[in-house]
PDB file of C-alpha atoms in Angstrom:
ATOM      1  CA  MET A   1     -83.630  30.585 -10.857  1.00 65.00           C
ATOM      2  CA  SER A   2     -82.211  34.041 -10.945  1.00 85.00           C
ATOM      3  CA  ARG A   3     -80.728  35.606 -14.040  1.00 82.00           C
ATOM      4  CA  MET A   4     -77.215  35.323 -12.594  1.00 82.00           C
ATOM      5  CA  SER A   5     -77.670  31.623 -11.855  1.00 88.00           C
ATOM      6  CA  ASP A   6     -78.873  31.013 -15.386  1.00 91.00           C
ATOM      7  CA  LEU A   7     -75.973  33.033 -16.763  1.00 91.00           C
ATOM      8  CA  HIS A   8     -73.476  31.071 -14.661  1.00 91.00           C
ATOM      9  CA  ILE A   9     -74.869  27.791 -15.992  1.00 93.00           C
ATOM     10  CA  ASP A  10     -74.804  29.034 -19.592  1.00 94.00           C
ATOM     11  CA  VAL A  11     -71.215  30.269 -19.256  1.00 95.00           C
ATOM     12  CA  SER A  12     -70.176  26.987 -17.601  1.00 94.00           C
ATOM     13  CA  ASP A  13     -71.743  25.012 -20.424  1.00 95.00           C
ATOM     14  CA  ALA A  14     -69.975  27.129 -23.028  1.00 96.00           C
ATOM     15  CA  ILE A  15     -66.624  26.684 -21.274  1.00 95.00           C
ATOM     16  CA  ALA A  16     -67.183  22.940 -21.043  1.00 93.00           C
ATOM     17  CA  ALA A  17     -67.959  22.918 -24.775  1.00 95.00           C
ATOM     18  CA  GLY A  18     -64.535  24.449 -25.403  1.00 94.00           C
ATOM     19  CA  GLU A  19     -65.534  27.955 -26.428  1.00 95.00           C
ATOM     20  CA  HIS A  20     -63.010  30.758 -26.006  1.00 95.00           C
ATOM     21  CA  PRO A  21     -63.699  33.083 -23.030  1.00 95.00           C
ATOM     22  CA  ALA A  22     -63.732  36.215 -25.216  1.00 96.00           C
ATOM     23  CA  LYS A  23     -66.336  34.687 -27.511  1.00 97.00           C
ATOM     24  CA  ILE A  24     -68.478  33.647 -24.531  1.00 96.00           C
ATOM     25  CA  ALA A  25     -68.229  37.121 -22.999  1.00 96.00           C
ATOM     26  CA  LYS A  26     -69.321  38.731 -26.242  1.00 96.00           C
ATOM     27  CA  ARG A  27     -72.224  36.316 -26.722  1.00 95.00           C
ATOM     28  CA  PHE A  28     -73.603  36.889 -23.205  1.00 95.00           C
ATOM     29  CA  ASN A  29     -72.596  40.565 -23.057  1.00 95.00           C
ATOM     30  CA  VAL A  30     -70.525  40.207 -19.887  1.00 95.00           C
ATOM     31  CA  PRO A  31     -66.912  41.105 -19.060  1.00 96.00           C
ATOM     32  CA  VAL A  32     -64.273  38.531 -19.959  1.00 96.00           C
ATOM     33  CA  SER A  33     -63.171  38.602 -16.317  1.00 95.00           C
ATOM     34  CA  TRP A  34     -66.563  37.114 -15.345  1.00 95.00           C
ATOM     35  CA  VAL A  35     -66.086  34.260 -17.788  1.00 95.00           C
ATOM     36  CA  GLU A  36     -62.549  33.699 -16.553  1.00 94.00           C
ATOM     37  CA  SER A  37     -63.840  33.666 -12.971  1.00 93.00           C
ATOM     38  CA  VAL A  38     -66.360  30.952 -13.813  1.00 94.00           C
ATOM     39  CA  GLU A  39     -63.621  29.012 -15.595  1.00 94.00           C
ATOM     40  CA  ALA A  40     -61.347  29.292 -12.538  1.00 94.00           C
ATOM     41  CA  ASP A  41     -64.182  28.088 -10.292  1.00 91.00           C
ATOM     42  CA  MET A  42     -64.696  25.084 -12.547  1.00 90.00           C
ATOM     43  CA  LEU A  43     -60.997  24.213 -12.547  1.00 88.00           C
ATOM     44  CA  ASN A  44     -60.779  24.562  -8.759  1.00 88.00           C
ATOM     45  CA  PHE A  45     -63.832  22.357  -8.310  1.00 84.00           C
ATOM     46  CA  GLU A  46     -62.370  19.685 -10.589  1.00 80.00           C
ATOM     47  CA  ALA A  47     -59.062  19.803  -8.717  1.00 79.00           C
ATOM     48  CA  GLU A  48     -60.837  19.458  -5.375  1.00 81.00           C
ATOM     49  CA  GLN A  49     -62.804  16.486  -6.687  1.00 81.00           C
ATOM     50  CA  ALA A  50     -59.631  14.792  -7.926  1.00 75.00           C
ATOM     51  CA  THR A  51     -57.911  15.374  -4.574  1.00 77.00           C
ATOM     52  CA  TYR A  52     -60.910  13.966  -2.715  1.00 73.00           C
ATOM     53  CA  ALA A  53     -61.000  10.912  -4.986  1.00 75.00           C
ATOM     54  CA  ASP A  54     -57.290  10.268  -4.468  1.00 76.00           C
ATOM     55  CA  ARG A  55     -57.569  10.562  -0.700  1.00 81.00           C
ATOM     56  CA  SER A  56     -60.629   8.305  -0.643  1.00 85.00           C
ATOM     57  CA  ALA A  57     -58.878   5.697  -2.740  1.00 81.00           C
ATOM     58  CA  ASP A  58     -55.861   5.812  -0.426  1.00 79.00           C
ATOM     59  CA  ALA A  59     -58.077   5.456   2.651  1.00 82.00           C
ATOM     60  CA  ASP A  60     -59.888   2.489   1.070  1.00 80.00           C
ATOM     61  CA  ALA A  61     -56.603   0.813   0.195  1.00 81.00           C
ATOM     62  CA  ILE A  62     -55.378   1.205   3.758  1.00 80.00           C
ATOM     63  CA  ALA A  63     -58.669   0.019   5.254  1.00 80.00           C
ATOM     64  CA  TYR A  64     -58.962  -3.056   3.056  1.00 84.00           C
ATOM     65  CA  ALA A  65     -55.294  -3.950   3.439  1.00 79.00           C
ATOM     66  CA  GLU A  66     -55.863  -4.388   7.163  1.00 67.00           C
ATOM     67  CA  TRP A  67     -58.564  -7.032   6.698  1.00 58.00           C
TER      68      TRP A  67
END
């Protein structure tokens, strides 16, 4: 993998572990805005997954109710 891919994974892991963005930025020597961008991507992804799960559950309920 590229250095940026590895960095993205490391930052994501640190965010998931609950570390503060400023601390992560200092540890990896990157701007805090980069860390916040990764955090925003993670939150958006989780929200999209939750929306998909809700819609799928609704579609299943409708489909099985018609049996």
